[in-house]
């Protein structure tokens, strides 16, 4: 069993932005979702775990080893798919993986060849192994990114916004691949897409403005909201009024009307209907409560 322990981690950039604000987490094998809006600090946390930047304070231990003091230890066991994964033009998938494998220290030619072919098979890219990676579709590039992240049999994989921009079919294919990978190692999934966390992760955290505002299992956090989410269809012009008089957590325009969802311990008014909560409701509720400086019990 692998364990990643983050304790009181903080990072402020020179421009004054507090990207990570006293975050503590303990993560073990399986899929862990790090959910938050763009600019919440997710990528900063990922880069710090990967050893690409140093925090101002706090500690990170992987399997008991302090990786801030021993950054090479995490690098030996880490696979990383950053949000912006650059590729070399006019180089085939096989040749690029071979180049990256050599950089990762896989020196045995036979082992390297077998591992590359196995990863191309696993990511459904074997038939494209001689094609230049720059010609790949967005989804194929993301799967190639996972293939390179898995070189060297890492114990922890970090994927940063992996399904952003993918069409539904590619997103499902990519998520199925992540699920298979996450059975025996730590997969840390950083995303702003709630459905990805709902579909894949057994544990999750929500961060906003660099702070962790919720750590829970998705099912447990949803259950806490039972009987507390209400919906109503209103005129679009009335939206601002409902923002003022209710705990409105989300709204969606449909056929010229607004479908709103409200968090309330009791029925806000007789024309509101109780609905079963989902993970999006959890996400929007804790963000709403955090923005209003309330203590979240979700």
PDB file of N, CA, C and O in Angstrom, residues 184-244:
ATOM      1  N   UNK A 184      -4.134  -0.380  -8.281  1.00  0.00           N
ATOM      2  CA  UNK A 184      -2.967  -0.827  -7.518  1.00  0.00           C
ATOM      3  C   UNK A 184      -2.001   0.279  -7.118  1.00  0.00           C
ATOM      4  O   UNK A 184      -1.018   0.011  -6.430  1.00  0.00           O
ATOM      5  N   UNK A 185      -2.258   1.499  -7.582  1.00  0.00           N
ATOM      6  CA  UNK A 185      -1.380   2.616  -7.252  1.00  0.00           C
ATOM      7  C   UNK A 185      -2.231   3.828  -6.876  1.00  0.00           C
ATOM      8  O   UNK A 185      -3.454   3.775  -6.942  1.00  0.00           O
ATOM      9  N   UNK A 186      -1.584   4.913  -6.470  1.00  0.00           N
ATOM     10  CA  UNK A 186      -2.288   6.172  -6.224  1.00  0.00           C
ATOM     11  C   UNK A 186      -2.455   6.910  -7.548  1.00  0.00           C
ATOM     12  O   UNK A 186      -1.486   7.103  -8.283  1.00  0.00           O
ATOM     13  N   UNK A 187      -3.685   7.283  -7.860  1.00  0.00           N
ATOM     14  CA  UNK A 187      -3.934   8.174  -8.996  1.00  0.00           C
ATOM     15  C   UNK A 187      -4.574   9.438  -8.448  1.00  0.00           C
ATOM     16  O   UNK A 187      -5.666   9.397  -7.884  1.00  0.00           O
ATOM     17  N   UNK A 188      -3.876  10.536  -8.572  1.00  0.00           N
ATOM     18  CA  UNK A 188      -4.355  11.827  -8.079  1.00  0.00           C
ATOM     19  C   UNK A 188      -4.916  12.602  -9.255  1.00  0.00           C
ATOM     20  O   UNK A 188      -4.180  13.009 -10.159  1.00  0.00           O
ATOM     21  N   UNK A 189      -6.237  12.759  -9.266  1.00  0.00           N
ATOM     22  CA  UNK A 189      -6.945  13.392 -10.380  1.00  0.00           C
ATOM     23  C   UNK A 189      -7.341  14.810  -9.994  1.00  0.00           C
ATOM     24  O   UNK A 189      -8.179  15.022  -9.118  1.00  0.00           O
ATOM     25  N   UNK A 190      -6.724  15.783 -10.642  1.00  0.00           N
ATOM     26  CA  UNK A 190      -7.046  17.184 -10.402  1.00  0.00           C
ATOM     27  C   UNK A 190      -7.961  17.668 -11.512  1.00  0.00           C
ATOM     28  O   UNK A 190      -7.620  17.562 -12.692  1.00  0.00           O
ATOM     29  N   UNK A 191      -9.134  18.202 -11.153  1.00  0.00           N
ATOM     30  CA  UNK A 191     -10.101  18.579 -12.175  1.00  0.00           C
ATOM     31  C   UNK A 191     -11.100  19.604 -11.641  1.00  0.00           C
ATOM     32  O   UNK A 191     -11.254  19.762 -10.435  1.00  0.00           O
ATOM     33  N   UNK A 192     -11.779  20.302 -12.568  1.00  0.00           N
ATOM     34  CA  UNK A 192     -12.919  21.128 -12.188  1.00  0.00           C
ATOM     35  C   UNK A 192     -14.210  20.483 -12.680  1.00  0.00           C
ATOM     36  O   UNK A 192     -15.290  21.053 -12.530  1.00  0.00           O
ATOM     37  N   UNK A 193     -14.106  19.275 -13.263  1.00  0.00           N
ATOM     38  CA  UNK A 193     -15.265  18.574 -13.806  1.00  0.00           C
ATOM     39  C   UNK A 193     -15.812  17.603 -12.759  1.00  0.00           C
ATOM     40  O   UNK A 193     -15.209  16.565 -12.465  1.00  0.00           O
ATOM     41  N   UNK A 194     -16.959  17.944 -12.187  1.00  0.00           N
ATOM     42  CA  UNK A 194     -17.538  17.176 -11.087  1.00  0.00           C
ATOM     43  C   UNK A 194     -17.823  15.734 -11.498  1.00  0.00           C
ATOM     44  O   UNK A 194     -17.585  14.791 -10.727  1.00  0.00           O
ATOM     45  N   UNK A 195     -18.317  15.542 -12.712  1.00  0.00           N
ATOM     46  CA  UNK A 195     -18.686  14.196 -13.155  1.00  0.00           C
ATOM     47  C   UNK A 195     -17.499  13.243 -13.159  1.00  0.00           C
ATOM     48  O   UNK A 195     -17.659  12.042 -12.906  1.00  0.00           O
ATOM     49  N   UNK A 196     -16.300  13.743 -13.463  1.00  0.00           N
ATOM     50  CA  UNK A 196     -15.123  12.878 -13.464  1.00  0.00           C
ATOM     51  C   UNK A 196     -14.851  12.329 -12.066  1.00  0.00           C
ATOM     52  O   UNK A 196     -14.502  11.157 -11.905  1.00  0.00           O
ATOM     53  N   UNK A 197     -14.986  13.172 -11.061  1.00  0.00           N
ATOM     54  CA  UNK A 197     -14.774  12.732  -9.682  1.00  0.00           C
ATOM     55  C   UNK A 197     -15.881  11.769  -9.260  1.00  0.00           C
ATOM     56  O   UNK A 197     -15.628  10.731  -8.641  1.00  0.00           O
ATOM     57  N   UNK A 198     -17.120  12.095  -9.615  1.00  0.00           N
ATOM     58  CA  UNK A 198     -18.253  11.222  -9.273  1.00  0.00           C
ATOM     59  C   UNK A 198     -18.083   9.834  -9.880  1.00  0.00           C
ATOM     60  O   UNK A 198     -18.330   8.814  -9.228  1.00  0.00           O
ATOM     61  N   UNK A 199     -17.626   9.778 -11.132  1.00  0.00           N
ATOM     62  CA  UNK A 199     -17.529   8.509 -11.852  1.00  0.00           C
ATOM     63  C   UNK A 199     -16.339   7.668 -11.417  1.00  0.00           C
ATOM     64  O   UNK A 199     -16.380   6.437 -11.522  1.00  0.00           O
ATOM     65  N   UNK A 200     -15.269   8.314 -10.946  1.00  0.00           N
ATOM     66  CA  UNK A 200     -14.002   7.606 -10.787  1.00  0.00           C
ATOM     67  C   UNK A 200     -13.499   7.450  -9.364  1.00  0.00           C
ATOM     68  O   UNK A 200     -12.829   6.461  -9.063  1.00  0.00           O
ATOM     69  N   UNK A 201     -13.780   8.407  -8.492  1.00  0.00           N
ATOM     70  CA  UNK A 201     -13.014   8.514  -7.248  1.00  0.00           C
ATOM     71  C   UNK A 201     -13.776   7.998  -6.022  1.00  0.00           C
ATOM     72  O   UNK A 201     -14.950   8.288  -5.846  1.00  0.00           O
ATOM     73  N   UNK A 202     -13.059   7.261  -5.183  1.00  0.00           N
ATOM     74  CA  UNK A 202     -13.630   6.794  -3.920  1.00  0.00           C
ATOM     75  C   UNK A 202     -13.426   7.818  -2.806  1.00  0.00           C
ATOM     76  O   UNK A 202     -14.147   7.800  -1.806  1.00  0.00           O
ATOM     77  N   UNK A 203     -12.441   8.689  -2.972  1.00  0.00           N
ATOM     78  CA  UNK A 203     -12.192   9.763  -2.007  1.00  0.00           C
ATOM     79  C   UNK A 203     -11.910  11.048  -2.774  1.00  0.00           C
ATOM     80  O   UNK A 203     -11.428  11.017  -3.916  1.00  0.00           O
ATOM     81  N   UNK A 204     -12.191  12.182  -2.114  1.00  0.00           N
ATOM     82  CA  UNK A 204     -11.998  13.451  -2.801  1.00  0.00           C
ATOM     83  C   UNK A 204     -11.774  14.583  -1.806  1.00  0.00           C
ATOM     84  O   UNK A 204     -12.045  14.454  -0.601  1.00  0.00           O
ATOM     85  N   UNK A 205     -11.268  15.673  -2.330  1.00  0.00           N
ATOM     86  CA  UNK A 205     -11.172  16.923  -1.574  1.00  0.00           C
ATOM     87  C   UNK A 205     -11.593  18.055  -2.496  1.00  0.00           C
ATOM     88  O   UNK A 205     -11.403  17.983  -3.710  1.00  0.00           O
ATOM     89  N   UNK A 206     -12.201  19.076  -1.929  1.00  0.00           N
ATOM     90  CA  UNK A 206     -12.541  20.288  -2.678  1.00  0.00           C
ATOM     91  C   UNK A 206     -11.682  21.417  -2.138  1.00  0.00           C
ATOM     92  O   UNK A 206     -11.600  21.623  -0.918  1.00  0.00           O
ATOM     93  N   UNK A 207     -11.011  22.144  -3.054  1.00  0.00           N
ATOM     94  CA  UNK A 207     -10.226  23.289  -2.619  1.00  0.00           C
ATOM     95  C   UNK A 207     -10.704  24.539  -3.339  1.00  0.00           C
ATOM     96  O   UNK A 207     -11.215  24.478  -4.461  1.00  0.00           O
ATOM     97  N   UNK A 208     -10.555  25.663  -2.670  1.00  0.00           N
ATOM     98  CA  UNK A 208     -10.923  26.958  -3.229  1.00  0.00           C
ATOM     99  C   UNK A 208     -10.014  28.011  -2.628  1.00  0.00           C
ATOM    100  O   UNK A 208      -9.758  27.999  -1.414  1.00  0.00           O
ATOM    101  N   UNK A 209      -9.494  28.893  -3.452  1.00  0.00           N
ATOM    102  CA  UNK A 209      -8.574  29.945  -3.000  1.00  0.00           C
ATOM    103  C   UNK A 209      -7.415  29.362  -2.203  1.00  0.00           C
ATOM    104  O   UNK A 209      -6.971  29.954  -1.206  1.00  0.00           O
ATOM    105  N   UNK A 210      -6.934  28.198  -2.639  1.00  0.00           N
ATOM    106  CA  UNK A 210      -5.776  27.581  -1.994  1.00  0.00           C
ATOM    107  C   UNK A 210      -6.069  26.811  -0.729  1.00  0.00           C
ATOM    108  O   UNK A 210      -5.186  26.157  -0.172  1.00  0.00           O
ATOM    109  N   UNK A 211      -7.315  26.882  -0.235  1.00  0.00           N
ATOM    110  CA  UNK A 211      -7.691  26.206   1.014  1.00  0.00           C
ATOM    111  C   UNK A 211      -8.489  24.939   0.722  1.00  0.00           C
ATOM    112  O   UNK A 211      -9.285  24.903  -0.213  1.00  0.00           O
ATOM    113  N   UNK A 212      -8.291  23.923   1.554  1.00  0.00           N
ATOM    114  CA  UNK A 212      -9.126  22.731   1.457  1.00  0.00           C
ATOM    115  C   UNK A 212     -10.397  22.977   2.264  1.00  0.00           C
ATOM    116  O   UNK A 212     -10.344  23.243   3.460  1.00  0.00           O
ATOM    117  N   UNK A 213     -11.561  22.910   1.594  1.00  0.00           N
ATOM    118  CA  UNK A 213     -12.819  23.213   2.284  1.00  0.00           C
ATOM    119  C   UNK A 213     -13.682  21.974   2.495  1.00  0.00           C
ATOM    120  O   UNK A 213     -14.705  22.043   3.168  1.00  0.00           O
ATOM    121  N   UNK A 214     -13.260  20.844   1.939  1.00  0.00           N
ATOM    122  CA  UNK A 214     -13.959  19.586   2.188  1.00  0.00           C
ATOM    123  C   UNK A 214     -13.044  18.422   1.856  1.00  0.00           C
ATOM    124  O   UNK A 214     -12.352  18.438   0.833  1.00  0.00           O
ATOM    125  N   UNK A 215     -13.029  17.410   2.722  1.00  0.00           N
ATOM    126  CA  UNK A 215     -12.415  16.126   2.403  1.00  0.00           C
ATOM    127  C   UNK A 215     -13.403  15.049   2.793  1.00  0.00           C
ATOM    128  O   UNK A 215     -13.873  15.017   3.942  1.00  0.00           O
ATOM    129  N   UNK A 216     -13.755  14.183   1.859  1.00  0.00           N
ATOM    130  CA  UNK A 216     -14.819  13.216   2.114  1.00  0.00           C
ATOM    131  C   UNK A 216     -14.835  12.153   1.031  1.00  0.00           C
ATOM    132  O   UNK A 216     -14.108  12.240   0.037  1.00  0.00           O
ATOM    133  N   UNK A 217     -15.664  11.131   1.255  1.00  0.00           N
ATOM    134  CA  UNK A 217     -16.021  10.199   0.188  1.00  0.00           C
ATOM    135  C   UNK A 217     -17.219  10.796  -0.550  1.00  0.00           C
ATOM    136  O   UNK A 217     -18.137  11.311   0.100  1.00  0.00           O
ATOM    137  N   UNK A 218     -17.230  10.745  -1.881  1.00  0.00           N
ATOM    138  CA  UNK A 218     -18.338  11.357  -2.624  1.00  0.00           C
ATOM    139  C   UNK A 218     -19.714  10.899  -2.146  1.00  0.00           C
ATOM    140  O   UNK A 218     -20.607  11.737  -1.939  1.00  0.00           O
ATOM    141  N   UNK A 219     -19.913   9.601  -1.946  1.00  0.00           N
ATOM    142  CA  UNK A 219     -21.227   9.094  -1.525  1.00  0.00           C
ATOM    143  C   UNK A 219     -21.640   9.636  -0.164  1.00  0.00           C
ATOM    144  O   UNK A 219     -22.811   9.960   0.059  1.00  0.00           O
ATOM    145  N   UNK A 220     -20.672   9.732   0.750  1.00  0.00           N
ATOM    146  CA  UNK A 220     -20.985  10.225   2.092  1.00  0.00           C
ATOM    147  C   UNK A 220     -21.349  11.703   2.072  1.00  0.00           C
ATOM    148  O   UNK A 220     -22.275  12.137   2.779  1.00  0.00           O
ATOM    149  N   UNK A 221     -20.637  12.479   1.275  1.00  0.00           N
ATOM    150  CA  UNK A 221     -20.932  13.917   1.220  1.00  0.00           C
ATOM    151  C   UNK A 221     -22.284  14.175   0.563  1.00  0.00           C
ATOM    152  O   UNK A 221     -22.992  15.112   0.942  1.00  0.00           O
ATOM    153  N   UNK A 222     -22.652  13.334  -0.397  1.00  0.00           N
ATOM    154  CA  UNK A 222     -23.977  13.457  -1.027  1.00  0.00           C
ATOM    155  C   UNK A 222     -25.069  13.126  -0.017  1.00  0.00           C
ATOM    156  O   UNK A 222     -26.086  13.830   0.083  1.00  0.00           O
ATOM    157  N   UNK A 223     -24.862  12.060   0.766  1.00  0.00           N
ATOM    158  CA  UNK A 223     -25.874  11.613   1.728  1.00  0.00           C
ATOM    159  C   UNK A 223     -26.185  12.694   2.760  1.00  0.00           C
ATOM    160  O   UNK A 223     -27.339  12.816   3.214  1.00  0.00           O
ATOM    161  N   UNK A 224     -25.180  13.496   3.131  1.00  0.00           N
ATOM    162  CA  UNK A 224     -25.386  14.557   4.125  1.00  0.00           C
ATOM    163  C   UNK A 224     -26.393  15.597   3.631  1.00  0.00           C
ATOM    164  O   UNK A 224     -27.073  16.249   4.429  1.00  0.00           O
ATOM    165  N   UNK A 225     -26.520  15.728   2.310  1.00  0.00           N
ATOM    166  CA  UNK A 225     -27.422  16.735   1.738  1.00  0.00           C
ATOM    167  C   UNK A 225     -28.841  16.223   1.503  1.00  0.00           C
ATOM    168  O   UNK A 225     -29.683  16.976   0.996  1.00  0.00           O
ATOM    169  N   UNK A 226     -29.112  14.975   1.851  1.00  0.00           N
ATOM    170  CA  UNK A 226     -30.469  14.447   1.659  1.00  0.00           C
ATOM    171  C   UNK A 226     -31.505  15.334   2.354  1.00  0.00           C
ATOM    172  O   UNK A 226     -31.367  15.666   3.527  1.00  0.00           O
ATOM    173  N   UNK A 227     -32.540  15.730   1.603  1.00  0.00           N
ATOM    174  CA  UNK A 227     -33.600  16.567   2.159  1.00  0.00           C
ATOM    175  C   UNK A 227     -33.261  18.038   2.254  1.00  0.00           C
ATOM    176  O   UNK A 227     -34.055  18.824   2.790  1.00  0.00           O
ATOM    177  N   UNK A 228     -32.092  18.431   1.712  1.00  0.00           N
ATOM    178  CA  UNK A 228     -31.650  19.822   1.849  1.00  0.00           C
ATOM    179  C   UNK A 228     -31.462  20.541   0.507  1.00  0.00           C
ATOM    180  O   UNK A 228     -31.036  21.694   0.474  1.00  0.00           O
ATOM    181  N   UNK A 229     -31.766  19.851  -0.592  1.00  0.00           N
ATOM    182  CA  UNK A 229     -31.639  20.472  -1.911  1.00  0.00           C
ATOM    183  C   UNK A 229     -33.039  20.598  -2.523  1.00  0.00           C
ATOM    184  O   UNK A 229     -33.806  19.629  -2.584  1.00  0.00           O
ATOM    185  N   UNK A 230     -33.357  21.820  -2.958  1.00  0.00           N
ATOM    186  CA  UNK A 230     -34.686  22.140  -3.473  1.00  0.00           C
ATOM    187  C   UNK A 230     -34.559  22.788  -4.846  1.00  0.00           C
ATOM    188  O   UNK A 230     -33.584  23.492  -5.116  1.00  0.00           O
ATOM    189  N   UNK A 231     -35.555  22.548  -5.685  1.00  0.00           N
ATOM    190  CA  UNK A 231     -35.494  23.099  -7.036  1.00  0.00           C
ATOM    191  C   UNK A 231     -36.788  23.809  -7.403  1.00  0.00           C
ATOM    192  O   UNK A 231     -37.866  23.524  -6.840  1.00  0.00           O
ATOM    193  N   UNK A 232     -36.676  24.715  -8.354  1.00  0.00           N
ATOM    194  CA  UNK A 232     -37.825  25.476  -8.822  1.00  0.00           C
ATOM    195  C   UNK A 232     -37.475  26.069 -10.185  1.00  0.00           C
ATOM    196  O   UNK A 232     -36.312  26.376 -10.452  1.00  0.00           O
ATOM    197  N   UNK A 233     -38.473  26.228 -11.049  1.00  0.00           N
ATOM    198  CA  UNK A 233     -38.276  26.895 -12.337  1.00  0.00           C
ATOM    199  C   UNK A 233     -38.807  28.322 -12.225  1.00  0.00           C
ATOM    200  O   UNK A 233     -39.942  28.540 -11.786  1.00  0.00           O
ATOM    201  N   UNK A 234     -37.968  29.266 -12.588  1.00  0.00           N
ATOM    202  CA  UNK A 234     -38.330  30.681 -12.432  1.00  0.00           C
ATOM    203  C   UNK A 234     -38.093  31.417 -13.754  1.00  0.00           C
ATOM    204  O   UNK A 234     -37.453  30.903 -14.677  1.00  0.00           O
ATOM    205  N   UNK A 235     -38.591  32.628 -13.849  1.00  0.00           N
ATOM    206  CA  UNK A 235     -38.260  33.495 -14.962  1.00  0.00           C
ATOM    207  C   UNK A 235     -36.808  33.965 -14.807  1.00  0.00           C
ATOM    208  O   UNK A 235     -36.337  34.208 -13.696  1.00  0.00           O
ATOM    209  N   UNK A 236     -36.139  34.099 -15.913  1.00  0.00           N
ATOM    210  CA  UNK A 236     -34.739  34.513 -15.871  1.00  0.00           C
ATOM    211  C   UNK A 236     -34.568  35.850 -15.158  1.00  0.00           C
ATOM    212  O   UNK A 236     -33.600  36.073 -14.425  1.00  0.00           O
ATOM    213  N   UNK A 237     -35.534  36.732 -15.324  1.00  0.00           N
ATOM    214  CA  UNK A 237     -35.457  38.068 -14.717  1.00  0.00           C
ATOM    215  C   UNK A 237     -35.512  38.037 -13.192  1.00  0.00           C
ATOM    216  O   UNK A 237     -35.129  38.995 -12.524  1.00  0.00           O
ATOM    217  N   UNK A 238     -35.994  36.916 -12.636  1.00  0.00           N
ATOM    218  CA  UNK A 238     -36.138  36.814 -11.175  1.00  0.00           C
ATOM    219  C   UNK A 238     -34.901  36.228 -10.499  1.00  0.00           C
ATOM    220  O   UNK A 238     -34.856  36.120  -9.270  1.00  0.00           O
ATOM    221  N   UNK A 239     -33.903  35.874 -11.284  1.00  0.00           N
ATOM    222  CA  UNK A 239     -32.743  35.170 -10.728  1.00  0.00           C
ATOM    223  C   UNK A 239     -32.039  35.971  -9.633  1.00  0.00           C
ATOM    224  O   UNK A 239     -31.730  35.428  -8.561  1.00  0.00           O
ATOM    225  N   UNK A 240     -31.792  37.240  -9.877  1.00  0.00           N
ATOM    226  CA  UNK A 240     -31.073  38.047  -8.889  1.00  0.00           C
ATOM    227  C   UNK A 240     -31.829  38.122  -7.575  1.00  0.00           C
ATOM    228  O   UNK A 240     -31.228  38.105  -6.497  1.00  0.00           O
ATOM    229  N   UNK A 241     -33.148  38.183  -7.645  1.00  0.00           N
ATOM    230  CA  UNK A 241     -33.963  38.222  -6.437  1.00  0.00           C
ATOM    231  C   UNK A 241     -33.804  36.949  -5.617  1.00  0.00           C
ATOM    232  O   UNK A 241     -33.687  36.988  -4.382  1.00  0.00           O
ATOM    233  N   UNK A 242     -33.761  35.797  -6.304  1.00  0.00           N
ATOM    234  CA  UNK A 242     -33.597  34.524  -5.589  1.00  0.00           C
ATOM    235  C   UNK A 242     -32.184  34.370  -5.027  1.00  0.00           C
ATOM    236  O   UNK A 242     -31.989  33.728  -4.004  1.00  0.00           O
ATOM    237  N   UNK A 243     -31.216  34.992  -5.693  1.00  0.00           N
ATOM    238  CA  UNK A 243     -29.856  34.977  -5.144  1.00  0.00           C
ATOM    239  C   UNK A 243     -29.802  35.718  -3.811  1.00  0.00           C
ATOM    240  O   UNK A 243     -29.049  35.352  -2.906  1.00  0.00           O
ATOM    241  N   UNK A 244     -30.626  36.756  -3.699  1.00  0.00           N
ATOM    242  CA  UNK A 244     -30.637  37.561  -2.482  1.00  0.00           C
ATOM    243  C   UNK A 244     -31.385  36.890  -1.342  1.00  0.00           C
ATOM    244  O   UNK A 244     -30.990  36.988  -0.186  1.00  0.00           O
TER     245      UNK A 244
END
